[in-house]
PDB file of C-alpha atoms in Angstrom:
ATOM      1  CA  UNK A1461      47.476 124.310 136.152  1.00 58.00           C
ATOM      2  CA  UNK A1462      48.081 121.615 133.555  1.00 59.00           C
ATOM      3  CA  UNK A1463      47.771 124.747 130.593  1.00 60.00           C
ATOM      4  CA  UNK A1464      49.733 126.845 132.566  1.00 63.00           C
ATOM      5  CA  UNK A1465      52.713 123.838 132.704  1.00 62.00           C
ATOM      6  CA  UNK A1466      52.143 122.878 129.083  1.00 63.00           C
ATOM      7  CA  UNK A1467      52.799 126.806 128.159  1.00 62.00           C
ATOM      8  CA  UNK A1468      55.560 127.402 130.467  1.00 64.00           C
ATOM      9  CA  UNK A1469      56.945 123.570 131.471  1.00 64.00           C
ATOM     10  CA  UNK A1470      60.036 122.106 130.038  1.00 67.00           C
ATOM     11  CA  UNK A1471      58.737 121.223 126.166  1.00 64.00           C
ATOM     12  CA  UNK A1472      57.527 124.452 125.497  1.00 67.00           C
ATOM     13  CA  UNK A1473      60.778 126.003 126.691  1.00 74.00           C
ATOM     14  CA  UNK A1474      62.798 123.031 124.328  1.00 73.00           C
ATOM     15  CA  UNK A1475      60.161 124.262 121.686  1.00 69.00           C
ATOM     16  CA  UNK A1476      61.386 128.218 121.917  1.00 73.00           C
ATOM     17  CA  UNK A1477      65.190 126.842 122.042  1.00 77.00           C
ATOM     18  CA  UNK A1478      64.956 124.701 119.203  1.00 72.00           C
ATOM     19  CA  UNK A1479      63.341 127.436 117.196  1.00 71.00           C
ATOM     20  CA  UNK A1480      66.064 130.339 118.513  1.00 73.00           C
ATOM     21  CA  UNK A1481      68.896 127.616 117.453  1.00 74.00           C
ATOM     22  CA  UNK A1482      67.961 126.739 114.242  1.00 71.00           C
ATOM     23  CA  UNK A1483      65.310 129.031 112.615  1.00 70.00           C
ATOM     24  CA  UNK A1484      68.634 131.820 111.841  1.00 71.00           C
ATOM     25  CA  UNK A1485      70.115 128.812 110.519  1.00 67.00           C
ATOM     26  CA  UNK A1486      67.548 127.569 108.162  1.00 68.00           C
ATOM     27  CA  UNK A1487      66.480 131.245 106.720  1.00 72.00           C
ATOM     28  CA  UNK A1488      69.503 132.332 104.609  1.00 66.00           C
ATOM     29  CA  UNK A1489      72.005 134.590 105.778  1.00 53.00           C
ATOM     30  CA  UNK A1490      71.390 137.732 103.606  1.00 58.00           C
ATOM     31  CA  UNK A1491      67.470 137.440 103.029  1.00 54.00           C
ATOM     32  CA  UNK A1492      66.011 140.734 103.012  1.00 57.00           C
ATOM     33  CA  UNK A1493      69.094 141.895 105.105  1.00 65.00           C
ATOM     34  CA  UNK A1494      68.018 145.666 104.643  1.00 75.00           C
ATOM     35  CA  UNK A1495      66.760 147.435 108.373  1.00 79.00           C
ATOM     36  CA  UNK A1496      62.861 147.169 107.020  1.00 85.00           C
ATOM     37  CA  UNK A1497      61.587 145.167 104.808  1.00 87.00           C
ATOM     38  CA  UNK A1498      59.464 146.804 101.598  1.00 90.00           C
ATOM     39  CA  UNK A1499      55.797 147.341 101.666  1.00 92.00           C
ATOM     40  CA  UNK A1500      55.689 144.899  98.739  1.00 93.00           C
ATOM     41  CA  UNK A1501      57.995 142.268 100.450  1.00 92.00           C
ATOM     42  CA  UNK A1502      56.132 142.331 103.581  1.00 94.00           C
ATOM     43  CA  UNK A1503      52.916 141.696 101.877  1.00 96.00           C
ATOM     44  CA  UNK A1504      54.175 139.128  99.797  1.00 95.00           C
ATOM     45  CA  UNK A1505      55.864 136.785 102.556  1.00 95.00           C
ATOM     46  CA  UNK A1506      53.255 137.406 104.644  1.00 96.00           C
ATOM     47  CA  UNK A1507      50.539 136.451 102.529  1.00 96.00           C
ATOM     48  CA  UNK A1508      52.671 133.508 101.482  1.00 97.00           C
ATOM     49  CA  UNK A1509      53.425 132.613 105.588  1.00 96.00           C
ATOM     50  CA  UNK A1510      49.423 132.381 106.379  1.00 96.00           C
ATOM     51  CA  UNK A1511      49.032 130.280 103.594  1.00 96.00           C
ATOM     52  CA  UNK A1512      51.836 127.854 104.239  1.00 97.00           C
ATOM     53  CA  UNK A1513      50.983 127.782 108.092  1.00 96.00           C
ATOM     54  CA  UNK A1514      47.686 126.762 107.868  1.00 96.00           C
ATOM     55  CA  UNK A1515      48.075 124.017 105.204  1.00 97.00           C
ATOM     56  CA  UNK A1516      50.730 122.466 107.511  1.00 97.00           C
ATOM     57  CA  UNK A1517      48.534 123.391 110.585  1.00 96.00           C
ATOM     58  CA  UNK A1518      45.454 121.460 108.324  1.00 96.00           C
ATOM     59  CA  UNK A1519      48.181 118.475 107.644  1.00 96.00           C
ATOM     60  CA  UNK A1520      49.303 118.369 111.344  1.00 96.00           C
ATOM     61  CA  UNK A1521      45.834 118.579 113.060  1.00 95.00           C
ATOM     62  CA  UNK A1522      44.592 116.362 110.625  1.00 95.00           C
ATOM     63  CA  UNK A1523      47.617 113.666 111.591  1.00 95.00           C
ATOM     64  CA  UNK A1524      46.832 114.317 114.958  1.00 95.00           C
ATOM     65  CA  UNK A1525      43.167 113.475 114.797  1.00 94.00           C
ATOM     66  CA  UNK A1526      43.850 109.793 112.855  1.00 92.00           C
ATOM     67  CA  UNK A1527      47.332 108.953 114.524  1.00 94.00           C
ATOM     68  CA  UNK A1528      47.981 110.707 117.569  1.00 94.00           C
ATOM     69  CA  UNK A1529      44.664 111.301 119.293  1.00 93.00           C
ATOM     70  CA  UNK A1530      45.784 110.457 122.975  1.00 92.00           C
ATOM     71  CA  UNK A1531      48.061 113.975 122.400  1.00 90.00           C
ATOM     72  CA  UNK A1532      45.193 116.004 121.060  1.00 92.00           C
ATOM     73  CA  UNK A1533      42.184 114.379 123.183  1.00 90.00           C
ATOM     74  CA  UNK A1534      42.910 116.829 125.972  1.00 87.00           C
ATOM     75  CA  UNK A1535      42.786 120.243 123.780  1.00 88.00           C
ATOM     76  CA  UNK A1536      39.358 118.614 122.504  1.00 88.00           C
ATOM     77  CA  UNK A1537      38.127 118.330 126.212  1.00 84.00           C
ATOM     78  CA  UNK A1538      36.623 121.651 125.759  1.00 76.00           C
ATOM     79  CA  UNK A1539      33.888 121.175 123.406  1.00 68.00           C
ATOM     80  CA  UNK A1540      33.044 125.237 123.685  1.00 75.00           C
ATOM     81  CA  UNK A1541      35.925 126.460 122.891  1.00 79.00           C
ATOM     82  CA  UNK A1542      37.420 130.112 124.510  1.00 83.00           C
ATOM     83  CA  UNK A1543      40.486 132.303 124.581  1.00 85.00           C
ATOM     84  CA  UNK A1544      41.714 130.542 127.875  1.00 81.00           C
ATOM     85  CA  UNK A1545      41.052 127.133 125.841  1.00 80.00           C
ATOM     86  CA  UNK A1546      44.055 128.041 123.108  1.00 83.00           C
ATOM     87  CA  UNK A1547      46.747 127.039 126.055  1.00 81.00           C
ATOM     88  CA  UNK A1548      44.889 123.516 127.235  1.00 83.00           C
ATOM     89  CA  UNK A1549      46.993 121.805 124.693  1.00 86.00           C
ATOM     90  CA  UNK A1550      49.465 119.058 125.078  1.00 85.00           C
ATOM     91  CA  UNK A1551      53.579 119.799 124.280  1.00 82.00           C
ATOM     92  CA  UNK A1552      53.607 117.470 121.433  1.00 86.00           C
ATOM     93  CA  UNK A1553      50.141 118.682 120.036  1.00 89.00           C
ATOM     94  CA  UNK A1554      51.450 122.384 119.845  1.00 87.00           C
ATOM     95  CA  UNK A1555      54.777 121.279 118.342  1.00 87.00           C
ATOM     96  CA  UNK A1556      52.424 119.317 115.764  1.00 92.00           C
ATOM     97  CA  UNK A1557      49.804 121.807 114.223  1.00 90.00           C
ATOM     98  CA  UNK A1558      52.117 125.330 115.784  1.00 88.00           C
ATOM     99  CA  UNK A1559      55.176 124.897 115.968  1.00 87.00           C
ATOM    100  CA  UNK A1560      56.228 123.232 113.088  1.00 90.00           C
ATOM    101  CA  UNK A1561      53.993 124.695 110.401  1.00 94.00           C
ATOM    102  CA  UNK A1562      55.128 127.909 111.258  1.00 92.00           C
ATOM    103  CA  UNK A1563      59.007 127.281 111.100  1.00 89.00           C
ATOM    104  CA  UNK A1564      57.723 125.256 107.726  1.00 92.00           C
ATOM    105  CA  UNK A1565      56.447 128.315 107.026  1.00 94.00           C
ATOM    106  CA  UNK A1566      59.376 130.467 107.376  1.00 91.00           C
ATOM    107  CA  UNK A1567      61.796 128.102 105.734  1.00 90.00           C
ATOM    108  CA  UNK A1568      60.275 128.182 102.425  1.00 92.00           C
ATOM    109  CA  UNK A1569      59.126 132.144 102.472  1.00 92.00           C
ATOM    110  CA  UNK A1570      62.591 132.917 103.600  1.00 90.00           C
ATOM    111  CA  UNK A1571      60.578 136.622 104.994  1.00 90.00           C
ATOM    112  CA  UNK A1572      62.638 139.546 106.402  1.00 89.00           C
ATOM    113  CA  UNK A1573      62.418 138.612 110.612  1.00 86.00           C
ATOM    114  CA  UNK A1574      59.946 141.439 111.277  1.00 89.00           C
ATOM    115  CA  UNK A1575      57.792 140.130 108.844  1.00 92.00           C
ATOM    116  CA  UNK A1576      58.240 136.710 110.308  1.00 90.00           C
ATOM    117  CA  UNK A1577      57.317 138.432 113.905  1.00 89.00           C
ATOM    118  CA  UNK A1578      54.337 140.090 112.507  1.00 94.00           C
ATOM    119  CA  UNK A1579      52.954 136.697 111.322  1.00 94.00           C
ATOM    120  CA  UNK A1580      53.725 135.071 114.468  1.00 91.00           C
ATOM    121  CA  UNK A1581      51.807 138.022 115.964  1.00 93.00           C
ATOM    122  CA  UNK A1582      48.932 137.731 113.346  1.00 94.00           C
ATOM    123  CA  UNK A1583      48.917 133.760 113.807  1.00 93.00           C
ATOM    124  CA  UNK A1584      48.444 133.557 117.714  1.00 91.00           C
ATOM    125  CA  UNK A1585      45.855 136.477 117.672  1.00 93.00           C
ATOM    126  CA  UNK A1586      43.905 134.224 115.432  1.00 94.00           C
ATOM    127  CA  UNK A1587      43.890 131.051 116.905  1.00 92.00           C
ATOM    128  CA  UNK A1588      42.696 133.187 120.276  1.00 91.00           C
ATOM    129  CA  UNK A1589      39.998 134.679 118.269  1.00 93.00           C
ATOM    130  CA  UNK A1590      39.078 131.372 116.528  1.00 92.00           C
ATOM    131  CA  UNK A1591      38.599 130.113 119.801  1.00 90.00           C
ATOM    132  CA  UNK A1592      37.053 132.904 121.205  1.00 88.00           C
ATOM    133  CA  UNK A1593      33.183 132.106 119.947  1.00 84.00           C
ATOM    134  CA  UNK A1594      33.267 135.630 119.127  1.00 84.00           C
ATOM    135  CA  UNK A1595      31.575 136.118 115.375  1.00 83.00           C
ATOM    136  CA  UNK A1596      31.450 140.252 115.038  1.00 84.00           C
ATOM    137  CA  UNK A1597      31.460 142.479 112.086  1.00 86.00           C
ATOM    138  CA  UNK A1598      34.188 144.198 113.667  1.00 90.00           C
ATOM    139  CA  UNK A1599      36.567 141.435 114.646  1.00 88.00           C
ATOM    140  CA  UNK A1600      35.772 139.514 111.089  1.00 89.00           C
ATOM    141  CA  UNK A1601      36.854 143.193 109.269  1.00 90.00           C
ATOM    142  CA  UNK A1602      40.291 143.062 111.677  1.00 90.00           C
ATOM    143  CA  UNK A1603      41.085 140.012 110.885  1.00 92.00           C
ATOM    144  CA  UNK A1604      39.714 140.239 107.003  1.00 91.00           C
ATOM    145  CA  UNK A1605      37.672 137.159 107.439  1.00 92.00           C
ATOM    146  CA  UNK A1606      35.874 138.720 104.423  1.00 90.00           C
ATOM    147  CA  UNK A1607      38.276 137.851 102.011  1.00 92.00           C
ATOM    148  CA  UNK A1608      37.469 134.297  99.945  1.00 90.00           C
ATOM    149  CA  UNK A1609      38.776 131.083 101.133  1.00 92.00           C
ATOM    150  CA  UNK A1610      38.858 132.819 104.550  1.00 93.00           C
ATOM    151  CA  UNK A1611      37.620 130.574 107.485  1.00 92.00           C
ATOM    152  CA  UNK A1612      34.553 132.552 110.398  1.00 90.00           C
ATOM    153  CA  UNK A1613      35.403 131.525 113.465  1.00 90.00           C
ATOM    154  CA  UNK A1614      32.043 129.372 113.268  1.00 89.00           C
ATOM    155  CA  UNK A1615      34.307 126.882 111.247  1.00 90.00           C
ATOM    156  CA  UNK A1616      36.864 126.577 113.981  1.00 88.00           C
ATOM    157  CA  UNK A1617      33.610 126.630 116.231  1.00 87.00           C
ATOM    158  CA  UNK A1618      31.610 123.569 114.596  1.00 88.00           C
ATOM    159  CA  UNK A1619      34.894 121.429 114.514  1.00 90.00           C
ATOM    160  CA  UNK A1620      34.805 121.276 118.503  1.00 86.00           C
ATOM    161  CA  UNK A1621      31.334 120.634 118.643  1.00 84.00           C
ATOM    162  CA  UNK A1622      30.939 118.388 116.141  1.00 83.00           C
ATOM    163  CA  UNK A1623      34.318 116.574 116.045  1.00 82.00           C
ATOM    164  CA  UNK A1624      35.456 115.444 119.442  1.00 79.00           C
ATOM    165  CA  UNK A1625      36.673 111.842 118.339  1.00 83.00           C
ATOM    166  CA  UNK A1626      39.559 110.860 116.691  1.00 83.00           C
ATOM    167  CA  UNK A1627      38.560 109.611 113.133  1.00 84.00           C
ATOM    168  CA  UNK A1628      36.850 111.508 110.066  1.00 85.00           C
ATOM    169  CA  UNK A1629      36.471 114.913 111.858  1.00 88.00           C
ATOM    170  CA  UNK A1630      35.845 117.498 109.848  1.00 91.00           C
ATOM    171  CA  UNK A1631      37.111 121.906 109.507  1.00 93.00           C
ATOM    172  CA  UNK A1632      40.798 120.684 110.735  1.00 94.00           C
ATOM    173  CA  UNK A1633      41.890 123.808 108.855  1.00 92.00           C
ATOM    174  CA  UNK A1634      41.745 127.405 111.204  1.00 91.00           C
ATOM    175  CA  UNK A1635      42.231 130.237 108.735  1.00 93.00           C
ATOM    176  CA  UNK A1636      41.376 128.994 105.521  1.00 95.00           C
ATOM    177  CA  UNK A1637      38.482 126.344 104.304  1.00 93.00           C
ATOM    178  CA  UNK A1638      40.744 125.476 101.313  1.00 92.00           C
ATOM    179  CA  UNK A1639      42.407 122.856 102.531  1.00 95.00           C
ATOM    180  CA  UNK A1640      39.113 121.506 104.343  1.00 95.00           C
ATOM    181  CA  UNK A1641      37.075 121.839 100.673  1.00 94.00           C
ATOM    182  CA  UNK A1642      39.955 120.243  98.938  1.00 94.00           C
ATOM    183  CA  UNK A1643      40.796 117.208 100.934  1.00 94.00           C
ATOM    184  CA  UNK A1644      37.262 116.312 101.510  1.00 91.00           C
ATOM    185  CA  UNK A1645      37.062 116.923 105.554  1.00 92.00           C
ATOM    186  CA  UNK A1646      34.723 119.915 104.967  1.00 90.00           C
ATOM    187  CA  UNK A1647      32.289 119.714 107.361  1.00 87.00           C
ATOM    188  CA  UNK A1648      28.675 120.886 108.917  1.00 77.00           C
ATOM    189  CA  UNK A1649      29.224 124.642 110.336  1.00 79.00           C
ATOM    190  CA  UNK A1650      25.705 124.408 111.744  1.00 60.00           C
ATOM    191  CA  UNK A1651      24.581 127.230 114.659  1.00 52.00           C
ATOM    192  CA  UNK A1652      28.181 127.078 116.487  1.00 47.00           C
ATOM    193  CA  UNK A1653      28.625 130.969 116.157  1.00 47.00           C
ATOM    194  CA  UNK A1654      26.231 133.459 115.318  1.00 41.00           C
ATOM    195  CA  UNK A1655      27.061 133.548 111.579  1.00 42.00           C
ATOM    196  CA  UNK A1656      24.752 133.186 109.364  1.00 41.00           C
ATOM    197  CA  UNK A1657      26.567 133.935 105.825  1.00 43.00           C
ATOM    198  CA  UNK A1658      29.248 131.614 105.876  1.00 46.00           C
ATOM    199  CA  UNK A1659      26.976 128.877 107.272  1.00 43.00           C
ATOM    200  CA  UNK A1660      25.143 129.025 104.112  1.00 44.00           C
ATOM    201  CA  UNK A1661      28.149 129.653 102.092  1.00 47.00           C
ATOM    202  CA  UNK A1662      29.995 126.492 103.325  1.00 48.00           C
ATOM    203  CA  UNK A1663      26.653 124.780 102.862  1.00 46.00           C
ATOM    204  CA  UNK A1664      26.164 125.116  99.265  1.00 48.00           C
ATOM    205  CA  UNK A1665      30.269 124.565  98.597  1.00 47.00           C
ATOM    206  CA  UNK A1666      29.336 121.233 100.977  1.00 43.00           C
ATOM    207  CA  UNK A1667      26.716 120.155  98.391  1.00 44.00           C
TER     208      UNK A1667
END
């Protein structure tokens, strides 16, 4: 009940009308103004979208773990996380490491909007499957979790089992270890998923 009104209450629907208000206003009139955008455009804003996201999503979740706890104590509840578990978060917490980095996101890629709609797309499927406990060959190759600097979902995994408190937590970033590695919050991955490789990858980067 409380995910359901956190999802569908009266912040997330000031959430979607702040973004329909001002997102055509802060993405210049005339970017990529063609029908579709070109394969080479696509690529490039999109690559350049999942990068921004998650460093903002690293900075946010980060802020929220050393300065606004009380808002993110409730998503943290669930120490194993699932798919269900992606909409037991408070307003303000969503707004923090979701909302924001994404319109950051957008702002500075300035992508054609079906790109921007196929990162949203991209970005929510991932945060299900991060929280999903699922570590397959299969989902890892959809989702090109293969790639370097690409986070399993055992990272996402280890920070809810190893950092439910509000102060030096580890793995706040979701789709990349970058930020983790080069901020110093890189943490223990340990048996949270079934993946073995980038266990002992993160291990020796930990070292």
């Amino acid at each position: 009940r409380v995910a359901t009104w956190n999802i569908m209450g009266p912040m997330a629907l000031f959430n979607v009308a702040v973004t329909a208000v001002t997102l055509p206003r802060l993405i210049r009139s005339g970017a990529d103004a063609a029908l579709l955008p070109t394969s080479r455009r696509f690529l490039e804003h999109f690559v350049a979208m999942e990068l921004i996201g998650d460093f903002f999503l690293y900075v946010g979740h980060r802020i929220l773990h050393e300065w606004l706890w009380d808002y993110h104590k409730f998503h943290h509840s669930i120490s194993t996380p699932t798919p269900v578990s992606t909409a037991c978060i408070d307003p303000l917490d969503a707004t923090v490491q979701a909302g924001l980095p994404r319109l950051a996101a957008a702002v500075m890629t300035q992508p054609h909007p079906l790109t921007f709609c196929a990162y949203l797309m991209a970005s929510v499927a991932e945060n299900v499957l991060n929280h999903s406990g699922l570590d397959h060959w299969f989902t890892n190759l959809l989702f090109l979790k293969m790639l370097p600097f690409r986070a399993s979902v055992a990272v996402h995994d280890a920070h809810h089992k190893y950092s439910n408190y509000p102060k030096n937590a580890k793995n706040f970033g979701e789709n990349f270890w970058l930020w983790d590695w080069a901020f110093g919050s890189l943490g223990k991955v340990g048996e949270a998923t079934r993946h073995r490789c980038e266990t002992e990858r993160l291990a020796k980067i930990c070292r």
